[in-house]
Every structure is written in structure tokens, then in C-alpha cells.
Tab-separated table of C-alpha atoms in Angstrom:
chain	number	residue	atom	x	y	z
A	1	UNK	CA	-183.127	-90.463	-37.539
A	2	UNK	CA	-182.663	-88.384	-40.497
A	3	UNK	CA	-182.508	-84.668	-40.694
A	4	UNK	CA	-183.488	-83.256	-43.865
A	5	UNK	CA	-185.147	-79.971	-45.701
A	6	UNK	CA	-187.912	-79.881	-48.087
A	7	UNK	CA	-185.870	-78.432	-50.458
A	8	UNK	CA	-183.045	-81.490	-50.078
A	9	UNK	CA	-186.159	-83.734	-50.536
A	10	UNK	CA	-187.246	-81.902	-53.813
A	11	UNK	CA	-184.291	-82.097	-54.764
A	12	UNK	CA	-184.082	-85.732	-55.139
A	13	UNK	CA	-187.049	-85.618	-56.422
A	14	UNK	CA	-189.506	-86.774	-54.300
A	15	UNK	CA	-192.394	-85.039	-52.030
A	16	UNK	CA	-191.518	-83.973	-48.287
A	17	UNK	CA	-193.751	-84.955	-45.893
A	18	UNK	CA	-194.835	-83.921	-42.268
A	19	UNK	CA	-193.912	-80.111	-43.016
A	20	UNK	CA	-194.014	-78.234	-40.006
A	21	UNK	CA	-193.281	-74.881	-42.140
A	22	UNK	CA	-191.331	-73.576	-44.905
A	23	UNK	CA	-187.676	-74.044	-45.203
A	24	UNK	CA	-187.976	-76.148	-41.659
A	25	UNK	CA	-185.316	-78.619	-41.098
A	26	UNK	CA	-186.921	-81.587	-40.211
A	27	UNK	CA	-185.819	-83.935	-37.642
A	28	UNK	CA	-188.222	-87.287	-38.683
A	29	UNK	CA	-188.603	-89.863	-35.514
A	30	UNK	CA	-189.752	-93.534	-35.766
A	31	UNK	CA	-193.783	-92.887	-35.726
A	32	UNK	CA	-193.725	-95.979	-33.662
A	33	UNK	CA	-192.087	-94.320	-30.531
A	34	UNK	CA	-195.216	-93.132	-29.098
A	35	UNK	CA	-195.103	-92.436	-25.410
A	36	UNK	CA	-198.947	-94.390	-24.774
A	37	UNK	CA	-201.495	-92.877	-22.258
A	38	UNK	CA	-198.988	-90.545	-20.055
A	39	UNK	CA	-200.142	-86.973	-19.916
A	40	UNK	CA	-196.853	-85.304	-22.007
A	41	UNK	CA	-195.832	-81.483	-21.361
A	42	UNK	CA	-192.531	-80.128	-22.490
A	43	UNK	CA	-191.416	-76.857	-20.897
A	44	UNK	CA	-189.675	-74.408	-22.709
A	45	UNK	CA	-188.886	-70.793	-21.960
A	46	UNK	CA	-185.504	-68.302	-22.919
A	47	UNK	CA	-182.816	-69.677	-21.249
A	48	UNK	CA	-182.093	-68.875	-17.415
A	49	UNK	CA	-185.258	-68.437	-16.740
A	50	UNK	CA	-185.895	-70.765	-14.532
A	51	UNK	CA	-187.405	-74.254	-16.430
A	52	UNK	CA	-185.476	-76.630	-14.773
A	53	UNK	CA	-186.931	-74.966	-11.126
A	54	UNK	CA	-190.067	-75.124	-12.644
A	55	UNK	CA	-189.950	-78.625	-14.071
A	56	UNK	CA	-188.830	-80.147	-11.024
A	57	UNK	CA	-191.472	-78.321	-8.327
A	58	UNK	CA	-194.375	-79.332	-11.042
A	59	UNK	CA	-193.296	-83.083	-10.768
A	60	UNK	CA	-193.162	-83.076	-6.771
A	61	UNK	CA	-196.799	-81.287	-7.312
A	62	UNK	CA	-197.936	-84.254	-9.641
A	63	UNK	CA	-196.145	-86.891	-7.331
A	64	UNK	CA	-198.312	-85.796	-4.045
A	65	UNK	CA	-201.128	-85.802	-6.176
A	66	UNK	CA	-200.283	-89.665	-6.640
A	67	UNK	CA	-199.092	-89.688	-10.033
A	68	UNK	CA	-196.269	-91.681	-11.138
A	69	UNK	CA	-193.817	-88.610	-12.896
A	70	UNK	CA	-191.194	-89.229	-15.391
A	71	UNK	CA	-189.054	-86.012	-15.930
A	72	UNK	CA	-186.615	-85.734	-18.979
A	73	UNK	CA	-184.145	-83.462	-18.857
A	74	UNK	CA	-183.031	-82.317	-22.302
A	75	UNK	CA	-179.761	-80.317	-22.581
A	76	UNK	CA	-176.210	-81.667	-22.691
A	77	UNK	CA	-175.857	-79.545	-19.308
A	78	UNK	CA	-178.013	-82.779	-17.876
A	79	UNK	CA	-178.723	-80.416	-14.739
A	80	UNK	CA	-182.868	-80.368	-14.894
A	81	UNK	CA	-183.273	-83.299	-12.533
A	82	UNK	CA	-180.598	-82.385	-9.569
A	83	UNK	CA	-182.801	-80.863	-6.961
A	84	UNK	CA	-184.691	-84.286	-7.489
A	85	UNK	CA	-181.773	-86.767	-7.030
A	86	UNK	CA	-179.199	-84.678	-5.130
A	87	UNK	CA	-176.943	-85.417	-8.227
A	88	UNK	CA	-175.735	-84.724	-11.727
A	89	UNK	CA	-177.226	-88.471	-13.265
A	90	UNK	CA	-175.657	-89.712	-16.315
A	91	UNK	CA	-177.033	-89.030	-19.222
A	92	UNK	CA	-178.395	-91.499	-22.317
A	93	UNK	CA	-175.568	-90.244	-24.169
A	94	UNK	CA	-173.289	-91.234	-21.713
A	95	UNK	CA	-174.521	-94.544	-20.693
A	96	UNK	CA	-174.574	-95.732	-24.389
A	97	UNK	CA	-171.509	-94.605	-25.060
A	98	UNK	CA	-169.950	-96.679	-22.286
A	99	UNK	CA	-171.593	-99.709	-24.347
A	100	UNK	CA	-170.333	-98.296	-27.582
A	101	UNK	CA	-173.477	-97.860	-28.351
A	102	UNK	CA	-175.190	-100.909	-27.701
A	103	UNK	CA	-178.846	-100.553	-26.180
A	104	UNK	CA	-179.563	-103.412	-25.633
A	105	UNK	CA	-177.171	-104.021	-22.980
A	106	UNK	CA	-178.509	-101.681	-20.787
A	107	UNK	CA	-180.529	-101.818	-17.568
A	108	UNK	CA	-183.343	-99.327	-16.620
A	109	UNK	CA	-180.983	-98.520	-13.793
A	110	UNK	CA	-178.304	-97.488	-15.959
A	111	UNK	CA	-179.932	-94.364	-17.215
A	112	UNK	CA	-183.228	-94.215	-14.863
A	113	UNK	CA	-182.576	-92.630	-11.068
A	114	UNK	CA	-185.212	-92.146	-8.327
A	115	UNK	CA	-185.508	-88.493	-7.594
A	116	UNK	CA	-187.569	-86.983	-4.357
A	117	UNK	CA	-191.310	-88.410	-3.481
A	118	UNK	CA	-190.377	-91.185	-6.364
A	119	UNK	CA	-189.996	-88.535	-9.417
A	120	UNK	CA	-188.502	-91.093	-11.788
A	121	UNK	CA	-185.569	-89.158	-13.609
A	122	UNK	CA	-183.896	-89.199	-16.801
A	123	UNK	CA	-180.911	-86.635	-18.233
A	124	UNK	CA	-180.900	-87.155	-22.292
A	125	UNK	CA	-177.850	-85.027	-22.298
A	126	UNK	CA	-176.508	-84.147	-25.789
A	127	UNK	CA	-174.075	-84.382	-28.790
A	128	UNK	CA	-170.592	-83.218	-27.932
A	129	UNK	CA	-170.640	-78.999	-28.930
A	130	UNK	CA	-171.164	-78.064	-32.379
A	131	UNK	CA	-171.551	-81.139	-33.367
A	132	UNK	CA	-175.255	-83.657	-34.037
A	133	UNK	CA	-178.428	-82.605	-33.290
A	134	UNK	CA	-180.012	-82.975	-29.799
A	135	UNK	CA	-183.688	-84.295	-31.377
A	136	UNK	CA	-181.553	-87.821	-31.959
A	137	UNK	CA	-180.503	-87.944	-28.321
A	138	UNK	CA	-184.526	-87.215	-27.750
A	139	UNK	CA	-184.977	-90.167	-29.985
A	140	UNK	CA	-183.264	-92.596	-28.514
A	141	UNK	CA	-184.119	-91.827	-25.104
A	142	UNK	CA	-187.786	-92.252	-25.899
A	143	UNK	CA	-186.772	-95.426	-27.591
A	144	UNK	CA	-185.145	-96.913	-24.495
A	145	UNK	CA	-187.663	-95.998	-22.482
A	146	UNK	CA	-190.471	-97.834	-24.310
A	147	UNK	CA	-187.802	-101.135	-25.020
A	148	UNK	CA	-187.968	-101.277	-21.205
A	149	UNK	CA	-191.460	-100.266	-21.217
A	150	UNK	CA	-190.928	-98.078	-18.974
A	151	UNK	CA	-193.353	-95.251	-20.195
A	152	UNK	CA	-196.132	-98.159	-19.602
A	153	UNK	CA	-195.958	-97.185	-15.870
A	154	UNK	CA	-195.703	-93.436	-15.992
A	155	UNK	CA	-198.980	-91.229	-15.349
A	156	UNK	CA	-197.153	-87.776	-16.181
A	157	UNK	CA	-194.507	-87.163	-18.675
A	158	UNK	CA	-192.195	-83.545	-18.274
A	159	UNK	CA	-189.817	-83.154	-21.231
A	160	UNK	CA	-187.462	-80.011	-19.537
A	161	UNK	CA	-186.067	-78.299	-23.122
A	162	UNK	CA	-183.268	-76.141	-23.163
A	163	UNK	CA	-183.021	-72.945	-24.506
A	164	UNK	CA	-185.220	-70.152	-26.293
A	165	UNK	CA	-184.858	-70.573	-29.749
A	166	UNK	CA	-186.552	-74.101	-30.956
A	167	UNK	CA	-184.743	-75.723	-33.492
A	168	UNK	CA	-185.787	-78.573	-35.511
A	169	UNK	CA	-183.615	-81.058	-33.061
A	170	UNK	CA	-184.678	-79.206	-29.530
A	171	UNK	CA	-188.390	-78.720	-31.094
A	172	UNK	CA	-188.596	-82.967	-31.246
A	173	UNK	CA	-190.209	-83.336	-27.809
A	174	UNK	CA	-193.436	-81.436	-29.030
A	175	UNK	CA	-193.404	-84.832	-31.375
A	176	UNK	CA	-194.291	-86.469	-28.163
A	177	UNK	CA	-196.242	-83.733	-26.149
A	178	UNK	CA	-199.802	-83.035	-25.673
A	179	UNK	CA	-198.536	-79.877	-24.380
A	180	UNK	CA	-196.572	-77.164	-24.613
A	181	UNK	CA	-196.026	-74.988	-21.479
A	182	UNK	CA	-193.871	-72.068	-21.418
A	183	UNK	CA	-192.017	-70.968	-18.906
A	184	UNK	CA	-191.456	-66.321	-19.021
A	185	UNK	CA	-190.760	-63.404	-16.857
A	186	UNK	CA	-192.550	-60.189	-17.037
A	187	UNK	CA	-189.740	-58.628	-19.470
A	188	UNK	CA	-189.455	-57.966	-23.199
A	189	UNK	CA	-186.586	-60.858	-23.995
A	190	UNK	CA	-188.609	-63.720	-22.217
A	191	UNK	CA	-191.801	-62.521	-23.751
A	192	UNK	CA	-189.684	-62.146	-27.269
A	193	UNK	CA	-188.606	-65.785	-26.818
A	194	UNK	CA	-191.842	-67.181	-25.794
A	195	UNK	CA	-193.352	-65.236	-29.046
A	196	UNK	CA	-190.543	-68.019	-31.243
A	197	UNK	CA	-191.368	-70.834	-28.756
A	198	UNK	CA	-195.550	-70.571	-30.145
A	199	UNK	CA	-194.624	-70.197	-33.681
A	200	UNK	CA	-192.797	-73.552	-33.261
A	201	UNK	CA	-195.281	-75.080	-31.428
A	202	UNK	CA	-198.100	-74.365	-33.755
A	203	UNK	CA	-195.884	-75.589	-36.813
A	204	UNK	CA	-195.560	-78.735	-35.025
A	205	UNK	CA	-199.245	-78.743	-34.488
A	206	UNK	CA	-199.541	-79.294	-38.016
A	207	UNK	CA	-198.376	-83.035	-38.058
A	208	UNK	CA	-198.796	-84.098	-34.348
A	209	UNK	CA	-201.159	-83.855	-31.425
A	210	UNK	CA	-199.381	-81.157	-29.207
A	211	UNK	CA	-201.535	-77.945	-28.580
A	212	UNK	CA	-200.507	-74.464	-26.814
A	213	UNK	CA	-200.862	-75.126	-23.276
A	214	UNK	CA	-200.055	-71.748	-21.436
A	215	UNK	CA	-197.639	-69.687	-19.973
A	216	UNK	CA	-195.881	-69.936	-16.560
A	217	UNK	CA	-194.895	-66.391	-15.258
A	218	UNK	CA	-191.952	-67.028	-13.009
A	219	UNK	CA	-189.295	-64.590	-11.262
A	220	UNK	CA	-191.782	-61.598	-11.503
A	221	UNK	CA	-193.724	-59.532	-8.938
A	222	UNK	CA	-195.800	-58.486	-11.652
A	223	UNK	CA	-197.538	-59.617	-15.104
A	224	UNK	CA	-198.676	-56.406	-16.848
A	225	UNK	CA	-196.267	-57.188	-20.201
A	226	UNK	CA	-197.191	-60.671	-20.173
A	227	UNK	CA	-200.887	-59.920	-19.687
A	228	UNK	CA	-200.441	-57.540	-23.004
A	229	UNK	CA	-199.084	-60.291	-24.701
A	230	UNK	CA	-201.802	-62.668	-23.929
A	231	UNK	CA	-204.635	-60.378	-24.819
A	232	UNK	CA	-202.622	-59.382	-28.263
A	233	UNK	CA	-202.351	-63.249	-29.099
A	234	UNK	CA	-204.724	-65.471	-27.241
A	235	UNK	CA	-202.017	-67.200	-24.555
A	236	UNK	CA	-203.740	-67.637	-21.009
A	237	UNK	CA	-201.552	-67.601	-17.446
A	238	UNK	CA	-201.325	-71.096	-16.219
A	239	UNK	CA	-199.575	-69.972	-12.855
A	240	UNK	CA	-197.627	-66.984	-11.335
A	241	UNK	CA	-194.387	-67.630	-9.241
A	242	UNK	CA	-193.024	-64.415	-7.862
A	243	UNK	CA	-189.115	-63.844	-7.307
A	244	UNK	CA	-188.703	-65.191	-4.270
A	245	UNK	CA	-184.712	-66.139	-2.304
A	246	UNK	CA	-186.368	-68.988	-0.975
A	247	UNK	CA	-186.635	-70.026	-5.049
A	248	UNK	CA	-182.692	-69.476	-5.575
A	249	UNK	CA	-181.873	-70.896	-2.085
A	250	UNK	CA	-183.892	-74.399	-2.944
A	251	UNK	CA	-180.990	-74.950	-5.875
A	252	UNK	CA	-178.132	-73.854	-3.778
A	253	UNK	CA	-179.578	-76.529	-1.578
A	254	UNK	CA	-180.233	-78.813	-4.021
A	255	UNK	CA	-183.626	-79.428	-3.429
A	256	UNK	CA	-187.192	-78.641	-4.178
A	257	UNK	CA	-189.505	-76.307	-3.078
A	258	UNK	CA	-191.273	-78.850	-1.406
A	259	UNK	CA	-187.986	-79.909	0.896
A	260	UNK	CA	-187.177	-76.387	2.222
A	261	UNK	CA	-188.401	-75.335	5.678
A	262	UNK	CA	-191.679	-73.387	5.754
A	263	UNK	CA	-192.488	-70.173	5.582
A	264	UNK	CA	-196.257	-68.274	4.698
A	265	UNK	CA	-194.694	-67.100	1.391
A	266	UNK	CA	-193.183	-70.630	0.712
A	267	UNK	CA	-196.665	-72.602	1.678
A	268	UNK	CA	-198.002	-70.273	-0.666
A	269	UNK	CA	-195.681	-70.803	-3.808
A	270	UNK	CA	-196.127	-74.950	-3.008
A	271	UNK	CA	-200.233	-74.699	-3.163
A	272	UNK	CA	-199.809	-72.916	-6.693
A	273	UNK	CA	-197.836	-75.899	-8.055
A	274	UNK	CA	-200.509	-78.177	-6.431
A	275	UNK	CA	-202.981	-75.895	-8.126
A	276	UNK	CA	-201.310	-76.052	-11.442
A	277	UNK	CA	-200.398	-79.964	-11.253
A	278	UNK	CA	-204.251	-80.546	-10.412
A	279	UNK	CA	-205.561	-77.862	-13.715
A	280	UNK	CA	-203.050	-79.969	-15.632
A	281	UNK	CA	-204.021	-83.219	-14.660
A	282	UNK	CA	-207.754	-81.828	-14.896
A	283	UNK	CA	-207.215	-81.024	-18.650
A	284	UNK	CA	-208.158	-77.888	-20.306
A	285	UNK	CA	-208.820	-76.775	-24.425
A	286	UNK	CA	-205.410	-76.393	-25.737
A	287	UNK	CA	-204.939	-72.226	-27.181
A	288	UNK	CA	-205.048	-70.829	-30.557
A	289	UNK	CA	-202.569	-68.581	-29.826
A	290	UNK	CA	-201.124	-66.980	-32.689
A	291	UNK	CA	-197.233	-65.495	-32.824
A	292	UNK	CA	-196.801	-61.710	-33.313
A	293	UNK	CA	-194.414	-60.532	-36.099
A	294	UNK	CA	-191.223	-59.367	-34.256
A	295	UNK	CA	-191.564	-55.398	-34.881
A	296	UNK	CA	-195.365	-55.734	-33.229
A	297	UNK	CA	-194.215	-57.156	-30.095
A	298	UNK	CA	-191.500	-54.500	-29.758
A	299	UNK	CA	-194.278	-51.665	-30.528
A	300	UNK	CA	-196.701	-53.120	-27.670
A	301	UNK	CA	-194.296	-53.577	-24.941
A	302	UNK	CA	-193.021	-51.177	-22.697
A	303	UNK	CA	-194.314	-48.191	-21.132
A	304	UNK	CA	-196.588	-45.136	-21.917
């Protein structure tokens, strides 16, 4: 993988290619490592917000509608994929690292773990801190996937992406999406955050097939902000999750939504991840949503 800006390739005096906007750093992945006919999403959202929650529920939702689910977690904490497997799993990283880097003397088994309702679950993990770039460890995860053609029997891809600000390495599972989903709260940061998350994800729409697919409003009792912000730039509400305990209980227990005992206002949270698995699955016209300059976004939110 190389990592490179246009200006460095100007420099030496040749033309960039695949800009995804100006003075980008580009993180350039083998065009060969295409996932195949999975539906792709990767979720991002500011961080703490609840992604890896989110992630995990929508897989169980996609499982029980009798798709095979591959979740990726993506963030050197490797903690998306717990309330699936009851586990911290090692990560890529990890597992080639114990073979000094040596693919292929991997199994699937190595870095692949069951997870609830047969979730199939990888951690990527990451570089060691402040040092690489996490779209390499994206890279080669994809890349042993597809050596053990694994991808080949996956109906649903979900890439879970750390973070709130996309750089050129974290930004390297839109390469692969057909989806962006973010994941916000009815405040100004999240909304701030998901404003940086669709500028990146209509740069990358330059060169590759991922679209805007929506926004997730999680941990709030009410969307007002977030329904400014969709009229002022075209996003759409894909689902609404309130802030419930039962939601912070489920990763205390370490386990989804769909393993805690039931309650109205639980039954109720698990049919709107059936819901949004099944509008997923369904398809919809991806959204020309267009970012607001930062100043704008601070003038429209907030109250009278």
C-alpha cells in the first residue's frame, strides 16, 4: 500500500490519480481486492457515540433476516464485535504478527470467530500508536479474507470505523462500501462530525462506488437538530434509537439487544433494527447530500 499526496506525485513528476480532493493524502489499495456481491456499509459517527452498539444490533437484524453477516471491526481498540462473541478476538494485526508476518500460514480460524445467531466476526485492529496508518491494516484484512474466499459466502458486509474525523487511512473502507451510514445524536458535536464524515464520503465518491446512505439517530429522545441538518443538506433518517439503560446494560452484559430479556420498550428498539436491516437489504437511491461550511452549521443549530 502506498500513501502518497498529489503534490509528492507532482513532484516526481508524474500525474496523481484517483483524487478524492485537494491536498488529500491518499491511501491507494490493490483495485483487485474487491469484496464481490456482499451488500457493503461502513458505519461511522464521532466517537462514543455508540457505532459499535449499532453495528452489532444491525448484524443480529440482518442474521434473522437469513443473511450470512460479516462484521469488521476497525480500530486498534478491536472492541466492535464483543457483544457478538462474548470476547475481545484477536485482531489481523495480531495474528500476523505471531507469523511474522506471513499470510499465508494462516487459517480462517485464526482471525475469523463466530459471534451470536452466526455473525461471522473480524477485529482489523491497528498500527501500534502514532505510528502506520490504519487503511493498511484495512488492506490486508480484505486481502485475507478474499485469499480464503471468505467474502464469497457473505450476504452483508459491516465495516465498524472508528472515530469522527476520516482520514485518508480510516476513510479506506468507503473503497469497499456501497454505503456509508452514519451513526449521530441530536447535539451540535455529533452533527459537526457527521457534517466531516459526508464531505469524505462524497470525495471518495469520486473514484469508487460508495454513495451517502443515511443517518442513524441514536442516544436521543428527540431529532429536531438533526432534522435541521437534513433539510439544510439533503441527509434522510434511516432509523431512530432513543437513550434507553436497557442500550448501556446490553454492553455491560456483553450482549446484544437481541439477547436481553424483554421488555415493550426493548421489543420496540429490536423491530426498528429489523426495519432498518430489511430497508437496507431492500436498497434505496443513495443521497446527494452536500456538507455545510463549518460557520453555517454553527449559525443553524441551536435554539431561538
Amino acid at each position: 500500500m502506498r500513501i502518497e499526496t498529489p503534490h509528492a506525485a507532482l513532484h516526481r513528476g508524474r500525474t496523481p490519480s484517483r483524487l478524492d480532493g485537494d491536498g488529500s493524502v491518499q491511501v491507494h489499495q490493490d483495485p483487485n481486492l474487491t469484496i464481490g456481491s456482499a451488500k457493503v456499509f461502513s458505519v461511522y459517527g464521532k466517537g462514543g457515540i455508540g457505532k459499535s452498539t449499532t453495528s452489532s444490533n444491525l448484524s443480529v437484524a440482518f442474521s434473522k433476516l437469513g443473511k450470512r453477516v460479516l462484521q469488521i471491526g476497525c480500530d486498534p481498540k478491536h472492541d466492535s464485535t464483543f457483544t457478538l462473541t462474548k470476547s475481545l478476538i484477536p485482531t489481523v494485526i495480531d495474528v500476523l504478527e505471531s507469523v511474522q508476518f506471513h499470510a499465508e500460514e494462516l487459517r480462517p480460524e485464526d482471525f475469523v470467530f463466530e459471534g451470536y445467531n452466526g455473525v461471522m466476526c473480524v477485529e482489523a485492529g491497528g498500527p501500534p500508536a502514532g505510528t502506520g496508518c490504519g487503511g493498511y491494516v484495512v488492506g490486508q484484512t480484505v486481502k485475507l479474507l478474499k485469499e480464503h474466499h471468505l467474502l464469497e459466502e457473505t450476504d452483508v458486509v459491516i465495516f465498524d470505523v472508528l472515530g469522527d474525523v476520516v482520514c485518508g487511512g480510516f476513510a479506506a473502507p468507503l473503497q469497499h462500501a456501497d454505503r456509508g451510514i452514519i451513526v449521530a445524536a441530536n447535539d451540535f458535536d455529533s452533527i459537526f462530525a457527521m457534517n466531516r464524515i459526508i464531505a469524505a464520503i462524497k470525495a471518495k465518491s469520486k473514484n469508487y462506488d460508495v454513495r451517502m446512505g443515511g443517518v442513524i439517530v441514536n442516544r436521543s429522545e428527540a431529532t429536531d437538530q438533526i432534522d435541521k441538518f437534513n433539510a439544510a443538506t439533503g441527509m434522510q433518517t434511516l432509523a431512530h434509537f432513543p437513550n434507553l439503560d436497557v442500550i448501556r446494560r446490553s454492553r455491560l452484559k456483553k450482549a446484544t439487544l437481541f439477547e436481553m430479556e424483554p421488555s415493550p420498550e426493548l421489543e420496540a428498539v429490536q423491530q426498528e433494527y429489523m426495519r432498518l436491516a430489511a430497508s437496507l437489504w431492500a436498497g434505496s437511491d443513495p443521497l446527494e447530500a452536500v456538507p455545510m461550511k463549518d460557520r453555517d452549521i454553527f449559525d443553524l443549530l441551536g435554539f431561538d
